[in-house]
Amino acid sequence: MKKISLKNISFVLIFHLFICLVVSQVGLLLNFPISGIYYPLSVIISLLICRINFTSGLFLFTLLTGLFLISGYFFDFSADGQSYHQESIIQLKQGWNPIFSESKSRTMKVWTEHYPKGAEVIQACMYFFFGKLELAKATNIFLFVASLFLVKKAIEYFNINPLQQWIYAFLVAANPVVISQILTFYVDGLGYSFLICFLASLFLFIKTKDKIYTLLIVASITIGASLKFTSIPVFAVLGFCIVILLLILKKKSTIKELALPIVSLPFLLLLCNYNPYITNFKEGKHVFYPLRGEGAIDILERFAPPGFVKDKNRVEKLAFTLFTKTGSFDRENVSYKIPFTVYQKELNRLSDADIGVGGFGIFYSGFLIVLLVFYFINYKRLQNLNNQQKLLFLTIIPILFSMLIISDPWWVRYIPQFYLIPLILLLILEINDNKIRNLFIIKGVLFVNISLFLLAVTVLNVYGTEKTYYILDVLKKSEKTVKMDARNFSSNLNRLEEYGIKYEEVKISDDNKQIIRFQPKGSVIIDDNYKKYEKGLVYGFLNKYLYKVD
């Protein structure tokens, strides 16, 4: 029996999304709306290109089925995910063409119409095909798995055992930003996963010259740079620095072999980002509207203390977010915390998809301190670096430059790539010729840090999802017309539609106490004496012991 091919599985996971995006964008340019046929067609094309073997094909089918089931079971409870991200998907699925017409967006219209939609276009095709909106956020899980597999393939070229290869692959893929957003429609973690897939594919292409990795480079950059306004600058700076490094390392042959993909990328990015960049320009707006130009919306000042955004430089902002409490800004007390200390408020915020500061986790500052201590203790052992270690040190440079263009690195979802730098430094210790002991301590701290995110995200989302299913069952069995104020989360209306529940949109006062909530903040429903029934085992247990107040 042939082995499972991590390369081919990763290829299908990424490339079918690329095909789906490109075909959809060509259709939109020709004034054809999004179609449900694009998604299965993209899967078939990807399978034909890589000619996956039976064993890998069976594993891939099982994997895709499992990931879709996970995504479909959970509801997205994030603010941006339920507002303009889902609204964009819904509008696209219903026939909106962002190149030629205005949307009928029910909420946050400026973001729906003027933000990049690389992910949303793909997800609209998935929604169209499957008929269930929540299935479309499986893209985040796909890229987590693809980045895990590609990093594992790349690390095989380093002198460490298979178990350690998987450990490092997991540590790289499981960025806290990725974990926090993996069950949402947020795109920051998705962008990081594409960045990792690009870097791993580039490394593997240099090592193997396999054309599959060339296609993965193109696909990862095209989609990864089409997710949000910061995506293109980040990938552009990263790519430019890598080309310079390849020239310094006398790898001109590699650049020549990648010439066609490099030349094709500007055209693909223009195609996949006609809206919003070209449409903004044609409308007389700044290409980065609504973040720049006349009528720009400042989304940073409102979350930070007065003066923090304008008065602090990039290094100060980064240092603060790395060594402060995890959560929101304390506007009255902007201070650092002692590494390895834990606060209840930090634990409460770990499940948030959009953590304000300290977003890499409660123990991340401690992890950085321990890593530095190991470098200080072992500096003599590190005096004669091997070629692999030198190469790893050099790879830090492009990542640093890609961060320097971000003016406010305190919000870690804007700089998820920083997380990669300490891991590169850790890998340098791991592959040192003069063996360095007790590295399990550093990895252990990071594992605990990641595990807290995984636990918080899992528990909260299971609770919220079970609660939502309970509410939907109550509403459906009542056979009444539901009076709902969706507020900024109009996508919640689609939950009712998918469940076959009739509804009427009304305005509900904040003072009204007779309401039902899907979540602490967001849409509200008038409690029209619906008949309640016994809660399910999971929801009942969590409601009784962990979430006593909804």
XYZ file of C-alpha atoms in Angstrom:
550
model
C 0.000 0.000 0.000
C 1.342 3.423 -0.940
C 2.055 5.956 1.780
C -0.174 8.915 2.466
C 1.283 11.884 0.584
C 1.283 14.965 2.810
C 2.437 16.979 -0.197
C -0.527 16.019 -2.393
C -3.056 16.387 0.404
C -1.729 19.869 1.188
C -1.858 20.676 -2.519
C -5.546 19.800 -2.841
C -6.442 21.616 0.399
C -4.871 24.836 -0.914
C -5.106 24.661 -4.686
C -8.817 23.921 -4.927
C -9.423 27.177 -3.027
C -7.145 28.987 -5.490
C -8.998 27.567 -8.519
C -12.312 28.482 -6.923
C -11.185 32.074 -6.326
C -9.725 32.596 -9.805
C -12.703 31.063 -11.642
C -15.121 33.108 -9.523
C -13.240 36.354 -10.134
C -13.091 35.754 -13.890
C -16.834 35.160 -13.787
C -17.444 38.364 -11.833
C -15.354 40.358 -14.320
C -17.524 38.919 -17.105
C -20.574 39.884 -15.027
C -21.527 36.318 -14.085
C -22.582 35.857 -10.447
C -21.082 33.360 -8.020
C -22.114 29.772 -8.779
C -22.287 26.674 -6.609
C -20.699 24.577 -9.365
C -17.371 26.377 -8.968
C -16.529 24.616 -5.717
C -16.813 20.929 -6.734
C -15.249 21.800 -10.093
C -12.235 23.254 -8.262
C -11.825 20.110 -6.170
C -11.909 17.912 -9.283
C -9.335 20.052 -11.126
C -6.988 19.961 -8.135
C -7.248 16.180 -7.895
C -6.514 15.807 -11.611
C -3.422 18.015 -11.416
C -1.683 16.153 -8.573
C -2.928 12.643 -9.475
C -3.339 11.602 -5.887
C -3.007 7.869 -5.099
C -5.848 5.777 -3.658
C -4.529 5.743 -0.069
C -4.010 9.498 -0.040
C -7.343 10.022 -1.772
C -9.185 7.986 0.858
C -7.415 9.858 3.639
C -8.209 13.193 1.961
C -11.893 12.312 1.573
C -12.097 11.309 5.250
C -10.206 14.444 6.284
C -12.397 16.809 4.256
C -15.560 15.134 5.536
C -14.377 15.431 9.134
C -13.313 19.068 8.766
C -16.604 20.036 7.122
C -18.542 18.297 9.903
C -16.559 20.185 12.550
C -17.045 23.507 10.783
C -20.733 22.860 10.146
C -21.442 21.894 13.754
C -20.023 25.086 15.279
C -21.550 28.539 14.935
C -19.353 31.604 14.535
C -19.818 33.863 17.567
C -17.248 36.523 16.654
C -18.240 40.150 16.092
C -16.686 40.778 12.661
C -17.373 37.201 11.599
C -21.122 37.539 12.157
C -21.260 41.039 10.716
C -19.478 42.064 7.510
C -17.637 38.786 6.805
C -20.783 36.649 6.785
C -22.819 39.450 5.229
C -20.370 39.626 2.308
C -20.679 35.866 1.802
C -24.470 36.013 1.910
C -24.662 38.921 -0.539
C -22.271 37.203 -2.971
C -24.217 33.975 -2.759
C -27.438 35.852 -3.505
C -26.019 37.221 -6.760
C -24.260 40.465 -5.819
C -21.401 41.395 -8.141
C -19.062 43.771 -6.222
C -17.375 44.905 -9.457
C -20.503 46.285 -11.131
C -23.119 46.984 -8.479
C -23.877 48.064 -4.938
C -24.749 45.420 -2.408
C -28.013 45.100 -0.553
C -25.983 44.691 2.626
C -28.090 44.785 5.748
C -25.208 45.808 8.007
C -21.785 47.516 7.870
C -22.217 48.264 4.174
C -18.976 50.215 3.861
C -16.944 47.178 4.979
C -18.974 44.738 2.903
C -18.416 46.727 -0.284
C -14.910 48.132 0.175
C -12.908 45.400 1.921
C -10.885 42.671 0.123
C -12.913 39.474 -0.342
C -10.451 36.725 -1.210
C -11.847 34.440 1.481
C -15.474 35.518 1.156
C -15.657 34.776 -2.581
C -14.453 31.210 -1.987
C -16.756 30.809 1.001
C -19.726 32.100 -0.990
C -19.141 29.288 -3.502
C -19.033 26.773 -0.665
C -22.208 28.234 0.857
C -23.935 28.115 -2.533
C -22.962 24.463 -3.033
C -23.683 23.110 0.453
C -26.529 25.421 1.455
C -25.205 25.842 5.001
C -23.317 29.017 5.821
C -21.240 27.705 8.727
C -19.651 25.029 6.535
C -17.849 27.775 4.628
C -15.536 28.656 7.515
C -13.865 25.258 7.019
C -11.302 27.217 4.979
C -9.578 28.172 8.253
C -9.276 24.532 9.308
C -8.116 23.475 5.828
C -5.219 25.914 5.970
C -4.286 24.951 9.515
C -3.960 21.338 8.373
C -2.152 22.280 5.147
C 0.374 24.430 7.022
C 0.910 21.615 9.535
C 1.650 19.099 6.758
C 3.869 21.413 4.691
C 5.948 22.468 7.695
C 6.342 18.792 8.603
C 7.649 18.134 5.070
C 10.055 21.076 5.313
C 11.409 20.128 8.743
C 12.227 16.634 7.475
C 15.318 18.247 5.936
C 16.634 19.136 9.393
C 18.469 16.707 11.619
C 15.746 15.966 14.163
C 13.680 12.841 14.773
C 10.144 12.352 13.346
C 8.398 13.045 16.660
C 10.206 16.374 17.013
C 9.355 17.164 13.401
C 5.648 16.825 14.185
C 6.057 18.827 17.400
C 7.675 21.733 15.568
C 5.130 21.523 12.761
C 2.315 21.780 15.300
C 3.968 24.636 17.181
C 4.352 26.591 13.932
C 0.824 25.894 12.656
C -0.921 26.460 16.015
C -0.351 30.205 16.208
C -2.683 31.581 18.927
C -4.239 33.903 16.319
C -5.051 30.826 14.196
C -6.498 28.897 17.147
C -8.581 31.867 18.325
C -10.117 32.363 14.873
C -10.275 28.814 13.541
C -14.025 28.478 14.160
C -14.862 31.957 12.848
C -14.899 33.875 9.574
C -12.013 36.121 10.659
C -9.123 36.095 8.169
C -6.021 37.065 10.203
C -5.198 33.518 11.237
C -6.020 32.364 7.713
C -3.503 34.882 6.367
C -0.818 33.534 8.695
C -1.504 29.972 7.552
C -1.148 31.003 3.903
C 2.100 32.795 4.744
C 3.444 29.630 6.373
C 2.368 27.545 3.367
C 4.163 29.991 1.063
C 7.419 29.877 3.066
C 7.338 26.086 3.456
C 6.533 25.586 -0.247
C 9.380 27.902 -1.261
C 11.831 25.998 0.937
C 10.607 22.653 -0.439
C 10.833 23.893 -4.024
C 14.454 24.960 -3.484
C 15.188 21.506 -2.073
C 13.244 19.342 -4.551
C 12.492 21.449 -7.667
C 9.019 19.839 -7.622
C 6.601 21.902 -9.735
C 3.794 21.160 -7.283
C 5.456 23.534 -4.842
C 5.606 26.233 -7.526
C 1.835 26.030 -7.833
C 1.497 26.122 -4.065
C 3.643 29.262 -3.893
C 1.408 30.996 -6.429
C -1.805 29.814 -4.765
C -0.695 30.730 -1.232
C 0.405 34.239 -2.207
C -2.645 34.914 -4.406
C -5.201 34.007 -1.743
C -3.110 35.113 1.246
C -2.586 38.575 -0.251
C -6.299 38.948 -1.079
C -7.689 38.660 2.436
C -7.350 42.173 3.891
C -5.716 45.540 3.206
C -2.487 44.684 5.008
C -2.104 41.393 3.113
C -0.621 42.678 -0.151
C 1.986 44.933 1.553
C 3.037 42.115 3.909
C 3.448 39.539 1.124
C 5.111 42.117 -1.157
C 7.736 43.082 1.432
C 8.269 39.459 2.422
C 8.676 38.378 -1.205
C 11.021 41.242 -2.077
C 13.280 40.494 0.904
C 13.363 36.804 -0.007
C 14.430 37.620 -3.585
C 17.248 39.802 -2.215
C 18.318 36.980 0.117
C 18.334 34.483 -2.756
C 20.589 36.825 -4.729
C 22.934 37.193 -1.748
C 23.006 33.402 -1.358
C 23.803 33.096 -5.088
C 20.552 31.275 -5.835
C 19.929 33.001 -9.165
C 18.880 29.702 -10.707
C 16.011 29.485 -8.211
C 14.838 32.976 -9.139
C 14.953 32.051 -12.846
C 12.936 28.887 -12.191
C 10.357 30.984 -10.333
C 10.326 33.755 -12.949
C 7.003 32.748 -14.511
C 5.165 32.480 -11.159
C 6.657 35.817 -10.042
C 5.540 37.525 -13.261
C 2.050 35.972 -13.046
C 1.396 37.119 -9.476
C 0.661 40.816 -10.192
C -1.939 39.811 -12.787
C -3.535 37.249 -10.464
C -3.619 39.747 -7.588
C -5.168 42.383 -9.844
C -7.787 39.876 -10.986
C -8.616 38.695 -7.465
C -8.647 42.210 -5.979
C -10.364 44.217 -8.724
C -12.803 44.929 -5.967
C -11.934 46.835 -3.821
C -8.735 48.405 -5.185
C -9.757 49.187 -8.783
C -13.390 49.864 -7.925
C -12.307 52.260 -5.166
C -10.046 54.067 -7.628
C -12.780 54.291 -10.280
C -15.156 55.735 -7.670
C -12.633 58.469 -6.836
C -11.789 56.995 -3.444
C -8.449 56.084 -1.923
C -7.516 52.535 -2.967
C -7.388 51.606 0.724
C -10.747 53.228 1.531
C -12.292 53.093 4.150
C -9.012 52.947 6.084
C -7.419 55.808 4.122
C -8.581 58.875 2.230
C -11.615 61.096 2.627
C -14.120 59.641 5.084
C -11.551 57.204 6.512
C -12.548 55.264 9.621
C -9.955 54.979 12.410
C -10.401 51.519 13.927
C -7.317 51.739 16.185
C -7.837 54.849 18.315
C -11.189 53.628 19.610
C -9.614 50.530 21.215
C -6.400 52.049 22.602
C -5.874 54.545 25.452
C -5.584 58.222 24.434
C -2.205 58.954 22.869
C -1.017 55.347 22.724
C -1.404 54.917 18.966
C 0.193 58.259 18.029
C 2.802 58.657 20.769
C 4.355 55.174 20.898
C 6.712 53.845 18.227
C 6.462 50.362 16.721
C 9.023 48.781 19.063
C 7.298 50.181 22.157
C 3.917 48.946 20.953
C 5.265 45.477 20.187
C 7.104 45.210 23.515
C 3.959 46.252 25.353
C 1.720 43.652 23.740
C 4.294 40.892 24.322
C 4.677 41.626 28.025
C 1.263 42.790 29.181
C -1.909 41.046 30.332
C -3.926 39.165 27.725
C -7.197 40.914 26.935
C -8.370 44.472 26.349
C -6.494 47.667 27.133
C -6.841 48.889 30.689
C -7.285 52.530 29.692
C -6.532 53.722 33.222
C -3.439 51.587 33.804
C -1.285 50.819 30.755
C 1.280 48.537 32.376
C 3.375 45.414 31.884
C 2.864 42.200 33.822
C 5.285 39.824 35.520
C 5.876 36.801 33.231
C 4.107 33.570 34.285
C 1.555 35.422 36.418
C -2.085 34.587 35.639
C -5.200 36.716 36.068
C -8.826 35.622 35.889
C -9.604 38.314 33.316
C -6.930 36.835 31.029
C -8.488 33.374 31.209
C -11.882 34.881 30.403
C -10.564 36.465 27.192
C -8.650 33.509 25.711
C -11.596 32.385 23.610
C -11.996 35.784 21.919
C -11.294 35.850 18.192
C -10.010 39.414 18.450
C -7.897 39.785 21.604
C -6.744 43.373 21.992
C -3.312 43.155 23.640
C -1.220 40.235 24.853
C -2.811 38.249 22.049
C -0.125 35.561 21.895
C -1.205 34.247 25.274
C -0.860 34.297 29.036
C 2.506 32.522 29.154
C 3.984 33.895 25.930
C 6.097 36.512 27.724
C 7.451 33.742 29.942
C 8.230 31.644 26.870
C 10.253 34.523 25.380
C 12.188 35.034 28.637
C 13.043 31.329 28.922
C 14.149 31.265 25.264
C 16.494 34.217 25.856
C 17.877 32.567 28.998
C 18.716 29.443 26.988
C 20.572 31.552 24.423
C 22.511 33.305 27.195
C 23.433 30.046 28.941
C 24.443 28.275 25.711
C 26.172 31.121 23.848
C 29.495 29.227 23.807
C 27.861 26.193 22.202
C 26.434 28.469 19.518
C 29.694 30.042 18.414
C 30.194 27.699 15.444
C 26.883 27.670 13.622
C 26.248 25.139 10.873
C 24.852 26.142 7.483
C 21.274 25.273 8.404
C 21.436 27.513 11.465
C 22.844 30.398 9.438
C 20.067 29.978 6.906
C 17.442 30.011 9.660
C 18.878 33.229 11.110
C 18.646 34.814 7.663
C 14.979 33.847 7.291
C 14.165 36.057 10.283
C 15.080 39.173 8.270
C 12.182 39.057 5.743
C 9.727 38.344 8.556
C 10.972 41.348 10.550
C 10.676 43.655 7.543
C 7.141 42.408 6.845
C 6.253 43.482 10.390
C 7.883 46.910 10.227
C 5.287 48.127 7.728
C 2.542 47.582 10.324
C 2.169 50.781 12.336
C 0.401 49.202 15.300
C 1.869 45.802 16.156
C 0.220 45.848 19.590
C -2.791 44.220 17.925
C -1.201 40.835 17.253
C -3.745 39.752 14.660
C -2.055 42.316 12.406
C 1.378 40.749 12.953
C 0.757 37.002 13.431
C 4.033 36.322 11.584
C 6.023 37.572 14.600
C 5.104 34.295 16.296
C 7.340 32.490 13.805
C 10.553 34.286 14.857
C 10.957 32.748 18.350
C 10.161 29.322 16.869
C 12.962 29.756 14.336
C 15.279 30.671 17.206
C 14.129 27.564 19.071
C 14.774 25.375 16.022
C 18.278 26.844 15.774
C 18.934 25.581 19.307
C 17.438 22.183 18.420
C 19.728 21.510 15.453
C 22.927 22.787 17.051
C 25.877 20.428 16.451
C 26.884 20.689 20.099
C 23.703 19.261 21.605
C 21.724 21.627 23.841
C 19.810 19.924 26.633
C 16.458 20.549 28.302
C 14.802 22.236 25.333
C 11.632 20.441 26.388
C 11.242 23.199 28.993
C 10.808 25.888 26.322
C 8.543 23.714 24.208
C 6.565 22.764 27.307
C 5.851 26.392 28.176
C 4.642 27.060 24.642
C 2.534 23.887 24.620
C 0.811 24.958 27.835
C 0.219 28.404 26.347
C -1.341 26.929 23.198
C -3.320 24.359 25.197
C -5.024 27.113 27.184
C -6.210 28.661 23.921
C -7.401 25.300 22.608
C -9.282 24.552 25.821
C -10.910 27.981 26.029
C -11.901 28.068 22.352
C -13.295 24.520 22.480
C -15.312 24.917 25.677
C -16.798 28.307 24.822
C -17.707 27.314 21.267
C -19.251 24.002 22.325
C -21.313 25.873 24.919
C -22.362 28.664 22.542
C -23.181 26.197 19.779
C -25.246 23.888 21.997
C -27.072 26.909 23.402
C -27.823 28.166 19.887
C -29.167 24.775 18.774
C -31.341 24.721 21.907
C -32.747 28.184 21.153
C -33.370 27.297 17.507
C -35.196 24.111 18.553
C -37.357 26.079 21.004
C -38.241 28.652 18.339
C -38.976 26.043 15.654
C -41.181 23.871 17.866
C -43.207 26.921 18.920
C -44.319 27.436 15.289
C -44.616 31.168 15.991
C -43.273 34.079 13.953
C -40.105 35.140 15.760
C -39.675 38.869 16.465
C -35.948 39.553 16.147
C -33.656 42.577 16.233
C -30.539 41.394 14.404
C -28.694 44.693 15.008
C -25.244 44.485 13.358
C -25.495 40.696 12.992
C -27.948 40.325 10.128
C -26.423 36.954 9.292
C -28.264 35.610 12.350
C -31.448 35.934 10.301
C -30.006 33.353 7.938
C -29.701 30.941 10.861
C -33.455 31.199 11.273
C -33.995 30.731 7.529
C -31.751 27.651 7.388
C -33.729 26.216 10.315
C -37.087 26.943 8.650
C -38.147 29.499 11.261
C -40.428 32.388 10.251
C -39.348 35.779 11.560
C -40.237 39.449 11.623
C -37.583 42.133 12.023
C -38.392 44.602 14.804
C -36.531 47.123 16.937
C -36.046 45.956 20.510
C -35.073 48.370 23.260
C -31.973 47.708 25.349
C -34.212 48.086 28.396
C -36.440 45.185 27.369
C -35.868 42.346 29.831
C -38.120 39.797 28.114
C -35.605 38.747 25.494
C -33.634 35.724 24.330
C -29.998 36.100 23.284
C -27.882 33.789 21.137
C -24.878 35.261 22.972
C -24.114 37.962 25.583
C -23.928 40.666 22.888
C -25.595 40.823 19.501
C -28.985 39.841 18.119
C -31.965 39.709 20.476
C -35.356 37.985 20.226
C -38.548 38.903 22.079
C -39.395 36.051 24.444
C -42.946 35.402 23.293
C -43.695 32.820 26.004
C -41.956 30.075 24.071
C -42.348 26.659 25.561
C -39.033 25.627 27.064
C -37.958 22.011 27.297
C -35.123 20.145 28.972
C -31.666 21.233 27.912
C -29.334 18.780 26.251
C -26.694 16.997 28.327
C -23.731 19.123 27.161
C -25.511 22.475 27.211
C -27.186 21.686 30.535
C -23.894 20.706 32.182
C -21.959 23.746 30.928
C -24.820 26.088 31.726
C -25.018 24.772 35.274
C -21.318 24.670 36.153
C -19.433 27.106 33.881
C -21.800 29.616 32.289
C -24.459 30.253 34.908
C -25.197 33.729 33.523
C -25.965 33.962 29.797
